[in-house]
Short mmCIF file of C-alpha atoms in Angstrom, two decimals:
data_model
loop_
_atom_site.label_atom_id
_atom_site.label_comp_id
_atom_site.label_asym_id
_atom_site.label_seq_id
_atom_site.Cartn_x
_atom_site.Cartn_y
_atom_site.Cartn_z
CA UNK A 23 16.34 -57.67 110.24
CA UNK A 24 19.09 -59.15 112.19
CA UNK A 25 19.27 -62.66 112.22
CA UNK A 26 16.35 -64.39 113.29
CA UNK A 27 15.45 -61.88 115.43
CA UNK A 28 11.36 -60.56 115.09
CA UNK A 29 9.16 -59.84 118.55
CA UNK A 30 11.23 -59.57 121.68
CA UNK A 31 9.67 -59.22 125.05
CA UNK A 32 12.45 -58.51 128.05
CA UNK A 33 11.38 -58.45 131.81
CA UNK A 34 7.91 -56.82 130.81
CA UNK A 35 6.55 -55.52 133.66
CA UNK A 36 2.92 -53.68 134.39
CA UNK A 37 0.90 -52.66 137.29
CA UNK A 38 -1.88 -50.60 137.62
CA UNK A 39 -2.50 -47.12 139.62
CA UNK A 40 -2.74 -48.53 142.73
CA UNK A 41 0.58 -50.70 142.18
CA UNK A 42 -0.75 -54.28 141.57
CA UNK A 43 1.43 -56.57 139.76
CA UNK A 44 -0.68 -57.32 136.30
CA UNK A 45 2.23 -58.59 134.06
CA UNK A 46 5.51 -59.84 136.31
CA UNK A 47 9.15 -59.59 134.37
CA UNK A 48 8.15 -61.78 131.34
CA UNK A 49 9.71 -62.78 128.94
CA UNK A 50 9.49 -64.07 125.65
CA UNK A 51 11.31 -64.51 121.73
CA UNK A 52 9.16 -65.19 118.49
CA UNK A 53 11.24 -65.86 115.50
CA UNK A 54 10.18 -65.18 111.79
CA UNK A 55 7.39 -67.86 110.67
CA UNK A 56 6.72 -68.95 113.93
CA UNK A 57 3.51 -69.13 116.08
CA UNK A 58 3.53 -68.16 119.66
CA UNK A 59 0.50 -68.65 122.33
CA UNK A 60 -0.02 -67.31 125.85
CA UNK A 61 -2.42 -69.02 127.39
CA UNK A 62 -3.50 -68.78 131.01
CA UNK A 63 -6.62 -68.37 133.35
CA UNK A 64 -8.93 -65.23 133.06
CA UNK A 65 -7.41 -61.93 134.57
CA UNK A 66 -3.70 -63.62 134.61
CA UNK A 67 -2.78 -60.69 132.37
CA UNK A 68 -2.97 -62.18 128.50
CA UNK A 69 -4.26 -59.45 126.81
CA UNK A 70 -2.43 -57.09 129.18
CA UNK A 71 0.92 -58.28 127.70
CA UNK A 72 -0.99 -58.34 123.76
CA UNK A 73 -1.35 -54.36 124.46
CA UNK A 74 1.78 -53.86 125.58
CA UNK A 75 3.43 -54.96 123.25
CA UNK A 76 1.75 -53.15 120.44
CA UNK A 77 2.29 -50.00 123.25
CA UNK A 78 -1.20 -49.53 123.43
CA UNK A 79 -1.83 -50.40 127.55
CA UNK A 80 -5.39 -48.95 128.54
CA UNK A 81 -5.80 -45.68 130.94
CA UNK A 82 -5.18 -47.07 134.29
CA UNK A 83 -2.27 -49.87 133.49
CA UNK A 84 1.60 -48.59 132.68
CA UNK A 85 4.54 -50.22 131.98
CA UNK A 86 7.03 -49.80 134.81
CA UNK A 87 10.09 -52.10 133.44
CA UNK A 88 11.19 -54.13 130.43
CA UNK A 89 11.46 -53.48 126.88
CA UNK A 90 9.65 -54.38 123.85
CA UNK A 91 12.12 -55.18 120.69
CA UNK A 92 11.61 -55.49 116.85
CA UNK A 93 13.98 -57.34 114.68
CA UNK A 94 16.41 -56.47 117.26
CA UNK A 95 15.60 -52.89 117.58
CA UNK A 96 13.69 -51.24 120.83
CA UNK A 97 10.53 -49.66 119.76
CA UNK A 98 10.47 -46.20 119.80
CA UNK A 99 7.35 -45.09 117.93
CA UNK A 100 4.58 -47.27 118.64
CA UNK A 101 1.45 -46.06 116.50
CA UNK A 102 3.97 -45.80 113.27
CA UNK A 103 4.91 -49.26 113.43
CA UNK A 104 1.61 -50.73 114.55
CA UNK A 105 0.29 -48.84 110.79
CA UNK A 106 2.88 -50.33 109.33
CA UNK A 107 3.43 -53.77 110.69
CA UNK A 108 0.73 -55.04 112.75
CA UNK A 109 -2.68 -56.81 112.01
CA UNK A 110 -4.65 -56.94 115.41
CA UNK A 111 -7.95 -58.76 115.91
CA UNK A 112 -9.60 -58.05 119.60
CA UNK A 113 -11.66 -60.08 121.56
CA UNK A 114 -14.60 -57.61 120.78
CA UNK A 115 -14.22 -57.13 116.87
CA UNK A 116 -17.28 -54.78 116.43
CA UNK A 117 -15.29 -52.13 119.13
CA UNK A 118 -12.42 -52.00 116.51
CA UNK A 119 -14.92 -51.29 113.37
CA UNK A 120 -15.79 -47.60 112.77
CA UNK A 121 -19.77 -47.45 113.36
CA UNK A 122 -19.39 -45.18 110.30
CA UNK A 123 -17.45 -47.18 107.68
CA UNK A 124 -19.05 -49.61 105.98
CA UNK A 125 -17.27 -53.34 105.81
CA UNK A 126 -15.37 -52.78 102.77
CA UNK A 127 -14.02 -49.16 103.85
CA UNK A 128 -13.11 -50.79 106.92
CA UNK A 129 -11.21 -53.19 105.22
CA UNK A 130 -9.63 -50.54 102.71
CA UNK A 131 -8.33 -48.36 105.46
CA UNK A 132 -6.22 -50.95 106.88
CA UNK A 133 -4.17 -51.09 103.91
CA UNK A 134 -0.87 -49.34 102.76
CA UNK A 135 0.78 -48.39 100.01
CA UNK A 136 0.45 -51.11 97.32
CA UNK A 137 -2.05 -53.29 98.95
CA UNK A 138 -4.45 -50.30 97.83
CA UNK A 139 -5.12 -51.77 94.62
CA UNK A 140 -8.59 -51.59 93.35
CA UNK A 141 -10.22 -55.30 94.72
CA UNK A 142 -8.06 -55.40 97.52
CA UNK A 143 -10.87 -55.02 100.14
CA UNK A 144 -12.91 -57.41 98.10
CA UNK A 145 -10.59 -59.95 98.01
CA UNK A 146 -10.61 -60.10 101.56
CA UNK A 147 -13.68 -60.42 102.31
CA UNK A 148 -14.14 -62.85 100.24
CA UNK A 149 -11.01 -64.80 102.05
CA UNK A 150 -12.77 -65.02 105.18
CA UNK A 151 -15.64 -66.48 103.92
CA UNK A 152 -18.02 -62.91 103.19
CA UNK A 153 -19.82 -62.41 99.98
CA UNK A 154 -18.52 -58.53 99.65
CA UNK A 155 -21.54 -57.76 96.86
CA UNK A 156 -23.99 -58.66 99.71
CA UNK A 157 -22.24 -57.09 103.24
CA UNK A 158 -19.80 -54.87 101.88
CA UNK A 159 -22.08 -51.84 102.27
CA UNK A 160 -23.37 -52.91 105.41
CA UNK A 161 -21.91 -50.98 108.65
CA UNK A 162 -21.16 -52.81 111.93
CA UNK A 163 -24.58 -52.30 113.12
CA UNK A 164 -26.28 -54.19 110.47
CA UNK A 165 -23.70 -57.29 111.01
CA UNK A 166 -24.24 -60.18 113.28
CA UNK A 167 -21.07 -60.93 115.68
CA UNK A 168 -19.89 -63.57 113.67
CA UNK A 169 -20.19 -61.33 110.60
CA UNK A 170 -18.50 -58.60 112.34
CA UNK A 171 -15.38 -60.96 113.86
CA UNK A 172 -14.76 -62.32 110.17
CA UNK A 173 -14.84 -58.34 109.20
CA UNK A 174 -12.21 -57.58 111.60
CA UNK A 175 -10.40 -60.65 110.72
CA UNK A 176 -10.43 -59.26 106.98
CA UNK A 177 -9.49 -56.41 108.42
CA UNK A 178 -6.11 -57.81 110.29
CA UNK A 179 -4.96 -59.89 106.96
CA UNK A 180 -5.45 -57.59 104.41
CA UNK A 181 -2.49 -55.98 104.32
CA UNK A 182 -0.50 -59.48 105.30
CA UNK A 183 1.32 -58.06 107.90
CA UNK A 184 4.66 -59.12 109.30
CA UNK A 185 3.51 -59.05 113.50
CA UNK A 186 -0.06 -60.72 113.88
CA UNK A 187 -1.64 -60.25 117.21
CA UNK A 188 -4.91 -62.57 117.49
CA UNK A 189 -6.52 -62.17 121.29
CA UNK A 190 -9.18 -64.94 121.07
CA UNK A 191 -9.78 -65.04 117.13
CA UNK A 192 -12.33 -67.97 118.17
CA UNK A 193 -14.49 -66.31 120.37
CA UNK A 194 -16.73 -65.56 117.71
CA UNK A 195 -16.66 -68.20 115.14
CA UNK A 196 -18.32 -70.95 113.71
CA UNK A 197 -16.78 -73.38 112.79
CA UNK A 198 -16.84 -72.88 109.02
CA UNK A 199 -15.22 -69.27 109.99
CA UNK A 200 -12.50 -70.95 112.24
CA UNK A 201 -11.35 -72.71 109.34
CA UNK A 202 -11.10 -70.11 107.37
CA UNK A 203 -8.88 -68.11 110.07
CA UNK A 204 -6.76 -71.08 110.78
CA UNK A 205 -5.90 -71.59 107.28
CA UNK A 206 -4.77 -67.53 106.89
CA UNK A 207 -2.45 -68.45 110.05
CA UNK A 208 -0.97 -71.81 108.78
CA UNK A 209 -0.29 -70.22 105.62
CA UNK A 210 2.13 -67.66 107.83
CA UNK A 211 3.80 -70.81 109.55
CA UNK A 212 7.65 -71.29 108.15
CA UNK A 213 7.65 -68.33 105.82
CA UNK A 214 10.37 -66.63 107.46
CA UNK A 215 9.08 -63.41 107.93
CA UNK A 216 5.69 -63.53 109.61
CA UNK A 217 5.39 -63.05 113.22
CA UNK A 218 1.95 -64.65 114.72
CA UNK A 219 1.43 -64.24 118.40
CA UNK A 220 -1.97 -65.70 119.98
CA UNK A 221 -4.16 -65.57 122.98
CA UNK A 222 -6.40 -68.17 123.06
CA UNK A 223 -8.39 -70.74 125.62
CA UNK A 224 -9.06 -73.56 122.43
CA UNK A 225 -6.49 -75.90 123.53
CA UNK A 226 -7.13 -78.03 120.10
CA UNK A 227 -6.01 -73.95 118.13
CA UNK A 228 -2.77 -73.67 120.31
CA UNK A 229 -2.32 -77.30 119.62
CA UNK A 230 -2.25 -77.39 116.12
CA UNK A 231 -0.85 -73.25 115.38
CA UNK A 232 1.62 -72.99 118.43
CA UNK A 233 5.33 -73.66 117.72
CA UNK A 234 5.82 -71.89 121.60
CA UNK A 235 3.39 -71.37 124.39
CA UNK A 236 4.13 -69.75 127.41
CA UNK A 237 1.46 -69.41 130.10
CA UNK A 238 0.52 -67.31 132.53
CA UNK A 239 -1.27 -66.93 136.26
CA UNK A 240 -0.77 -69.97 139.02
CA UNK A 241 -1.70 -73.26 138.40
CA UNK A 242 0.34 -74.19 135.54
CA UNK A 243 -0.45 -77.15 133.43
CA UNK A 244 -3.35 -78.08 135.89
CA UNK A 245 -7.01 -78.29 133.91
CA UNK A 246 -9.73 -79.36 136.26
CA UNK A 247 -11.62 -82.58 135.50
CA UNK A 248 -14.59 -82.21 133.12
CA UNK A 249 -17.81 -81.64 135.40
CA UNK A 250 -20.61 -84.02 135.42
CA UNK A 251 -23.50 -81.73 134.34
CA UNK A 252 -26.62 -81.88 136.38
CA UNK A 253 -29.08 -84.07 134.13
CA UNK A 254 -31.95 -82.18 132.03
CA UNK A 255 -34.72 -80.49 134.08
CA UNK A 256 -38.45 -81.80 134.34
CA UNK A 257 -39.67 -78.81 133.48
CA UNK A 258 -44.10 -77.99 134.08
CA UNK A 259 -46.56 -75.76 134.28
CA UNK A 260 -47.26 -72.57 131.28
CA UNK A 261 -44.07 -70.64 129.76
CA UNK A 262 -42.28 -67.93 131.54
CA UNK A 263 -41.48 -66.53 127.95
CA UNK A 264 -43.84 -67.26 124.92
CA UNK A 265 -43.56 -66.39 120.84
CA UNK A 266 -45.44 -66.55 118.16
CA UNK A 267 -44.76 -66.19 114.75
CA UNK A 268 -41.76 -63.80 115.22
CA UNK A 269 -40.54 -62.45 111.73
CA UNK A 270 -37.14 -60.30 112.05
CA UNK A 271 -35.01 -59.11 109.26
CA UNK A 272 -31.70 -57.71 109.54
CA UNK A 273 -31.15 -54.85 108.46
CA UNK A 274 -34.71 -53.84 109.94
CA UNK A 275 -37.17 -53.93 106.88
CA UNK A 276 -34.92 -55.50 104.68
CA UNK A 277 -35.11 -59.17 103.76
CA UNK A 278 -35.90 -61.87 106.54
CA UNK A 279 -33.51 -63.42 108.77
CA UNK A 280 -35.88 -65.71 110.67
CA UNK A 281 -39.08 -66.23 109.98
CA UNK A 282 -42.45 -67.85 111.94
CA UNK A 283 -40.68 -68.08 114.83
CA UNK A 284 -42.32 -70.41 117.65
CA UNK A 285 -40.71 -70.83 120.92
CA UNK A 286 -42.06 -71.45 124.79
CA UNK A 287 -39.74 -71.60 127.60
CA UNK A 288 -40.51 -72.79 131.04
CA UNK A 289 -39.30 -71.55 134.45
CA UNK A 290 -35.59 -73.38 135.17
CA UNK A 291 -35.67 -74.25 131.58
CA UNK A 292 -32.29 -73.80 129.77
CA UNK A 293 -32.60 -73.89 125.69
CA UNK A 294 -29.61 -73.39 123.64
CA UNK A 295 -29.52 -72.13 119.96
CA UNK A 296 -26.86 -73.06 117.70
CA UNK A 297 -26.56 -72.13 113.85
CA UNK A 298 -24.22 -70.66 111.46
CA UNK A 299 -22.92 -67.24 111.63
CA UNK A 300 -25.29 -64.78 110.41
CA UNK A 301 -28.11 -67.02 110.69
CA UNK A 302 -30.18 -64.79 112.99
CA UNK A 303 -29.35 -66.04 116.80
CA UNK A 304 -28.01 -62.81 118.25
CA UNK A 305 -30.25 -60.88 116.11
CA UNK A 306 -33.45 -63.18 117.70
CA UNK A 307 -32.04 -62.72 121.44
CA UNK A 308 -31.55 -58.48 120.91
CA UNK A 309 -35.37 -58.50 119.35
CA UNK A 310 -36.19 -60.29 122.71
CA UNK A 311 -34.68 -57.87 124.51
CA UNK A 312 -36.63 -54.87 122.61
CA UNK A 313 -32.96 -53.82 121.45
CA UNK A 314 -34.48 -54.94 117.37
CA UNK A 315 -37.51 -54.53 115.81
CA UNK A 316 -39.86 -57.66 114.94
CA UNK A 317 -41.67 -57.03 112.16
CA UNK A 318 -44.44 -59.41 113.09
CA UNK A 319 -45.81 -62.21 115.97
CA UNK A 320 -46.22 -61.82 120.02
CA UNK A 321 -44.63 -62.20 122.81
CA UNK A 322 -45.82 -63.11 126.44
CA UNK A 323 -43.41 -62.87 130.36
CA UNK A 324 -45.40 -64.52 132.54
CA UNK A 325 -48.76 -64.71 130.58
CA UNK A 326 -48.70 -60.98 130.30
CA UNK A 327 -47.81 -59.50 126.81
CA UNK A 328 -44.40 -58.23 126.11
CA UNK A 329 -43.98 -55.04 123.32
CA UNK A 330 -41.47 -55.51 120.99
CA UNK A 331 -39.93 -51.92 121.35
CA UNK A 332 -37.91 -51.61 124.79
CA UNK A 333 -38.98 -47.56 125.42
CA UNK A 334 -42.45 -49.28 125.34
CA UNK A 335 -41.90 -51.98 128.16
CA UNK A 336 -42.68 -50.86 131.57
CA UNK A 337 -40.37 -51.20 134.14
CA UNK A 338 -41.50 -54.54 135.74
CA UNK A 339 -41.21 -56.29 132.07
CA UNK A 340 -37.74 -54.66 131.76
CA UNK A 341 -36.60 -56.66 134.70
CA UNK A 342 -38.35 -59.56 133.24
CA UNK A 343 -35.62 -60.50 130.54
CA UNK A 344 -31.60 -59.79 130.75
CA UNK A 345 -29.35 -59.65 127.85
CA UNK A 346 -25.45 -60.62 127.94
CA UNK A 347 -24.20 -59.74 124.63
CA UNK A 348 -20.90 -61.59 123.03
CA UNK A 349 -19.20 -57.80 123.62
CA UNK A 350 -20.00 -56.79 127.07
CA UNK A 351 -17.94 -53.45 126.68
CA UNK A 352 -21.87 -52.43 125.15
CA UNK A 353 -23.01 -52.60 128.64
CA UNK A 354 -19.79 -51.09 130.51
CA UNK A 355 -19.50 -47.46 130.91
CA UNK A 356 -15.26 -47.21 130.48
CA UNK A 357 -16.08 -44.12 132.57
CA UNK A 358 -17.51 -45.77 135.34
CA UNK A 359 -16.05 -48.32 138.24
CA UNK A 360 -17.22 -51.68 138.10
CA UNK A 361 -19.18 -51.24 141.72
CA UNK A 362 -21.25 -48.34 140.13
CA UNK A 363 -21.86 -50.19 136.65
CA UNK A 364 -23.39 -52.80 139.11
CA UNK A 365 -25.33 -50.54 141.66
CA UNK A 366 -26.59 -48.51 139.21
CA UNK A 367 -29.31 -51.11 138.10
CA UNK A 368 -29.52 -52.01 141.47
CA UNK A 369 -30.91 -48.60 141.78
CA UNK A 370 -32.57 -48.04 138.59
CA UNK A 371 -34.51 -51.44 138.15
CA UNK A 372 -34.57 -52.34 142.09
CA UNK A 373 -35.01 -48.77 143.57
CA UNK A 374 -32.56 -49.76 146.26
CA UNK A 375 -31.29 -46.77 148.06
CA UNK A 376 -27.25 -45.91 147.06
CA UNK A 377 -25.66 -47.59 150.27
CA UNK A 378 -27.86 -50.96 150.05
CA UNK A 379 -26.73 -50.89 146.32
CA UNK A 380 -23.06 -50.30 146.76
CA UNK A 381 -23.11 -53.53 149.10
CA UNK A 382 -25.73 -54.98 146.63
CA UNK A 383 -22.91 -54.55 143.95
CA UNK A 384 -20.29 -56.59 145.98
CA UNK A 385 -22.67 -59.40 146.97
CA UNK A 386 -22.71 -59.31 143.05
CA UNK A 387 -18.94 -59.59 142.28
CA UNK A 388 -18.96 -62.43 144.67
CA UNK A 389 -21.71 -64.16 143.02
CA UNK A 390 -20.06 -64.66 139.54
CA UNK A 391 -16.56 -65.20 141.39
CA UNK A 392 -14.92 -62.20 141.07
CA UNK A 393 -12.89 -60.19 144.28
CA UNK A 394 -14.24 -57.17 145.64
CA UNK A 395 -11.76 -55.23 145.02
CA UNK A 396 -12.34 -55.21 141.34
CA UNK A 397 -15.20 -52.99 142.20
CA UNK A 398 -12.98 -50.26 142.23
CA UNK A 399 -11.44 -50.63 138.82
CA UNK A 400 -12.47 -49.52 135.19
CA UNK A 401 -13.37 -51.91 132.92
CA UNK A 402 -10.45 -51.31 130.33
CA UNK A 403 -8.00 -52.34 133.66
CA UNK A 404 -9.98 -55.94 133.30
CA UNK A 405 -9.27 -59.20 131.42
CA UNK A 406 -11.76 -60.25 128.40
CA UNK A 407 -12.86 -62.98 130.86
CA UNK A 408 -13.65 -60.90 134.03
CA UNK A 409 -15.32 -58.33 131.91
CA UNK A 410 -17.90 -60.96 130.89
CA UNK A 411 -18.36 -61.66 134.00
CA UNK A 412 -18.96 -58.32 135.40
CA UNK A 413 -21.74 -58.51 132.56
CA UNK A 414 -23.26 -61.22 133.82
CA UNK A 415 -23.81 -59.82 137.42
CA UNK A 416 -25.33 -56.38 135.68
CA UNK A 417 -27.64 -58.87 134.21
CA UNK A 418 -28.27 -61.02 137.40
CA UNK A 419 -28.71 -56.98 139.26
CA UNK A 420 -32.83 -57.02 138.17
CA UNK A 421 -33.68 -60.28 139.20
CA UNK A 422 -34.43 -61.44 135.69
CA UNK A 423 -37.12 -64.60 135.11
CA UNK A 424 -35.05 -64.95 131.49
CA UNK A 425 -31.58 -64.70 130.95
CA UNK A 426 -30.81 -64.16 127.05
CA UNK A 427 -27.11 -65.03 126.93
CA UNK A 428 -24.71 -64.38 123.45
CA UNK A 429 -21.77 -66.72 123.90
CA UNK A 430 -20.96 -65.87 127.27
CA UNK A 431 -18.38 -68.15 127.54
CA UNK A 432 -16.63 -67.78 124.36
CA UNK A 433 -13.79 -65.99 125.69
CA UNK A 434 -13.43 -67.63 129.31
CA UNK A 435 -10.83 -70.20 130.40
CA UNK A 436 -11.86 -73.57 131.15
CA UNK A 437 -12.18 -73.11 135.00
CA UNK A 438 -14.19 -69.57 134.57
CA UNK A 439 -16.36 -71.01 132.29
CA UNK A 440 -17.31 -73.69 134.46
CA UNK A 441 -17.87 -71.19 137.53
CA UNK A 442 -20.10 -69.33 135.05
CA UNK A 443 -21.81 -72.61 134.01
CA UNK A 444 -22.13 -73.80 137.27
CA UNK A 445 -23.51 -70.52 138.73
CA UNK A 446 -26.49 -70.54 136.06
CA UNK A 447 -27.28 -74.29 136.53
CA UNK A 448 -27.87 -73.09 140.61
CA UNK A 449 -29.76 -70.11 139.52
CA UNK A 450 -32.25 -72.43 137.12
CA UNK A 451 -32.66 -75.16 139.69
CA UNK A 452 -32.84 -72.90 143.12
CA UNK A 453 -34.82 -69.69 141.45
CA UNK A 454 -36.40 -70.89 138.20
CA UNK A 455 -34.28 -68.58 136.15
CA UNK A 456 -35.23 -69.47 132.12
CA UNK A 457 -31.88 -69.49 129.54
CA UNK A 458 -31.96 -68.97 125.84
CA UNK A 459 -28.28 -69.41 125.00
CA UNK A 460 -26.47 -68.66 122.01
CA UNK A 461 -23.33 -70.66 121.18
CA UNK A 462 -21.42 -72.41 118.59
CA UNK A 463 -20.06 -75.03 121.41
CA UNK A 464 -21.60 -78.33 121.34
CA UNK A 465 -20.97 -78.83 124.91
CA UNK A 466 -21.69 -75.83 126.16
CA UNK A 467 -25.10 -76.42 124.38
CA UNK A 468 -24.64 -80.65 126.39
CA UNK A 469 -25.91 -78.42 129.41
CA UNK A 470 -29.35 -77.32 127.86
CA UNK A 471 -32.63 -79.29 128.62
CA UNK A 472 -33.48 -78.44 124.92
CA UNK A 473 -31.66 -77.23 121.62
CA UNK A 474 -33.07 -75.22 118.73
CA UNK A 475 -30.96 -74.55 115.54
CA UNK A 476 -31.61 -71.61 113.20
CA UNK A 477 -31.25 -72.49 109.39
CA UNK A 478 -32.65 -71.57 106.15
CA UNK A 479 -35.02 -68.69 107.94
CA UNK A 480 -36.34 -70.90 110.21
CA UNK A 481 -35.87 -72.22 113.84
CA UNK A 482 -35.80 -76.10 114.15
CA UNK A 483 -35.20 -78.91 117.03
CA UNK A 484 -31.87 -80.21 116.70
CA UNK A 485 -30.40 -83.72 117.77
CA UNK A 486 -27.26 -83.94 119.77
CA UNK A 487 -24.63 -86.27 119.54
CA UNK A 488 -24.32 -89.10 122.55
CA UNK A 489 -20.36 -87.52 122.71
CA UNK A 490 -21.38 -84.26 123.69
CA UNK A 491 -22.34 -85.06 127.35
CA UNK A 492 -18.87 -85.90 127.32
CA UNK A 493 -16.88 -83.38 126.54
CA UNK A 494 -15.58 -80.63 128.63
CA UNK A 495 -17.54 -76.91 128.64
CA UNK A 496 -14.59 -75.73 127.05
CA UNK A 497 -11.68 -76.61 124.90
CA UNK A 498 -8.80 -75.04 126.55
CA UNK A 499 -5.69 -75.00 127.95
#
């Protein structure tokens, strides 16, 4: 080491194959035990600058000038020194966990040399809040998200490494998880040797971690005013989606998650469902969607029953509900252009002929805010944020009556999010569009005509505080 010199970033520049500026000559020093934050709004190149840095920059983006330094020292082998020095937790955790490696192999293959010892992986598991006698056998598959993120987060601080590189560690969380994860990072504050840098929209995180921020994309130190949400539906007439004494278990067969589960939404309805991690939510919205078995009850769209199992939906029902997952790199084809993930279901689920659903798949783009010329790119070449909203419009593609949305806005800035949140208030009140959400934001959930909790197997009404209302959509910068 020389000094206190640790990360380095000089005139970092990046475009992508057609030549657009993603990352412009920036700059940036993070001395030993300090914290640094970019923060910025979706697509203003965040997580661009996280990858190249770590000299990892998707297929479609390159590095045309600048130089990335360690303790002085220009980086000349990339994938040796990320082994050695960096722990790296993604916005989509269950992407960077091997489908085939269990959570305590995942854990064990991130560390080196002595951190190997027998327990290791154990012992951080346990750190993040995950009982390793009941989950460490358990592959990503049979995880919730939350369950998966605090994996991955394991995964990152097991070997306490001297660069940590956190791209929206709360996207995920509960709260009781946050803490956890804020703690591990505190700890790393002052020591003198760690090296923490952080992407995040939670303005109260980069307020408390952050010794530095530096953000990026126009509009600097502007936030827009909190927006007055439009009050709580009247809602009438019979459900648009119906259950009845829904029993899933996770992993399928095993012991039961929820249990009994009761639930009727109306047309224009929005319901949120909070709950701890692991409690069941996602796991409830994917055995909506026919993507998980449901070991018992019924389901009605429209007064006409819904199967459990997707393959034996027919087309019309398949339409009926749309999922938006917490990782919408599930539904994105890396091999395929945004405009053709979006005309394909305008195709498959439509039957719109190729030219109506190439325009179909720009009228799209527009609708969740988004340029048209993204509709040529690949999804790797897009921020967390726009990728989520690409998702969104796949969704909105079929016409759904029910959108089944996993923390859509976890990852989103405080001005996307709102666009988002805006554009499915419109959608309930001009087309009737239902919402289950899942999220572990209060005022996200302030929007909802109703809220549901999941606890103790069971799905129960839950009272909201007065202060909710109140608060922004998101916490951010």
């Amino acid at each position: 080491m020389s000094g206190r010199d640790g990360l380095t970033v000089r005139e970092l520049t990046v475009t992508d194959r057609a030549g657009t500026v993603i990352v412009d000559r920036l700059s940036l020093r993070i001395a030993p035990g300090e914290v640094l934050a970019l923060v910025g709004p979706s697509g203003a190149g965040k997580t661009t600058v996280l990858r190249a840095v770590l000299g990892a920059l998707p297929p479609g983006l390159r590095q045309v000038s600048g130089r990335i330094e360690w303790h002085g020292t220009p980086m000349r082998s990339p994938r040796r020194w990320r082994r050695r020095t960096v722990g790296f937790l993604g916005q989509d955790p269950a992407s960077a966990l091997h489908p085939l490696l269990d959570a305590r192999a995942a854990v064990r293959e991130a560390l080196t040399g002595s951190a190997r010892d027998a327990g290791a992986a154990e012992r951080a598991l346990a750190e993040v809040g995950l009982d390793p006698a009941v989950l460490g056998h358990r592959r990503p598959h049979q995880l919730s998200g939350g369950q998966a993120q605090r994996v991955a987060l394991a995964r990152a601080l097991a070997a306490d490494p001297e660069l940590l590189v956190l791209d929206e560690p709360t996207s995920a969380l509960d709260p009781a998880a946050l803490a956890l994860a804020l703690a591990r990072v505190r700890r790393r504050r002052g020591d003198g040797r760690s090296v923490t840098l952080v992407v995040s929209h939670d303005r109260g995180l980069v307020r408390e971690l952050a010794d530095h921020v530096v953000r990026l994309g126009p509009g600097e130190g502007t936030d827009p005013a909190p927006r007055t949400a439009i009050p709580p539906t009247v809602i009438a007439g019979e459900p648009v989606l119906e259950v009845r004494g829904m029993t899933i278990s996770q992993p399928p067969g095993g012991t039961p998650m929820l249990s009994d589960v009761h639930l009727a939404i109306r047309a224009g309805e929005a319901v949120a469902l909070l709950g701890p991690s692991g409690s069941g939510k996602s796991t409830l919205l994917r055995a909506l969607a026919g993507l998980h078995p449901a070991e018992q009850g019924q389901a009605t769209v429209a007064g006409r029953p819904l199967p459990w199992p997707v393959i034996e939906r027919s087309p019309a029902a398949v339409r009926t509900l749309a999922l938006v997952g917490q990782n919408p790199l599930d539904v994105l084809n890396p091999a395929r252009t945004v405009g053709a993930a979006l005309a394909r279901p305008l195709r498959t689920l439509r039957g719109l002929p190729r030219r109506t659903a190439r325009a179909g798949a720009l009228r799209l783009l527009a609708t969740v805010g988004l340029p048209e010329d993204l509709a040529h790119r690949y999804p790797a070449a897009l921020s967390g944020g726009q990728r989520q909203r690409v998702a969104l419009a796949r969704a909105l593609a079929g016409e759904p009556a029910v959108l089944l949305a996993d923390e859509i806005t976890a990852a989103l800035d405080t001005r996307t999010a709102a666009q988002v949140l805006d554009l499915i208030d419109t959608l309930r009140h001009e087309t009737g569009l239902a919402v289950l959400a899942v999220t572990h934001d209060p005022a996200v959930a302030a929007r909802a005509d109703r809220v549901l909790r999941t606890e103790d197997g069971r799905l129960h009404p839950h009272s909201r505080s007065p202060d909710d209302d109140r608060r922004p959509a998101l916490d951010a910068p």
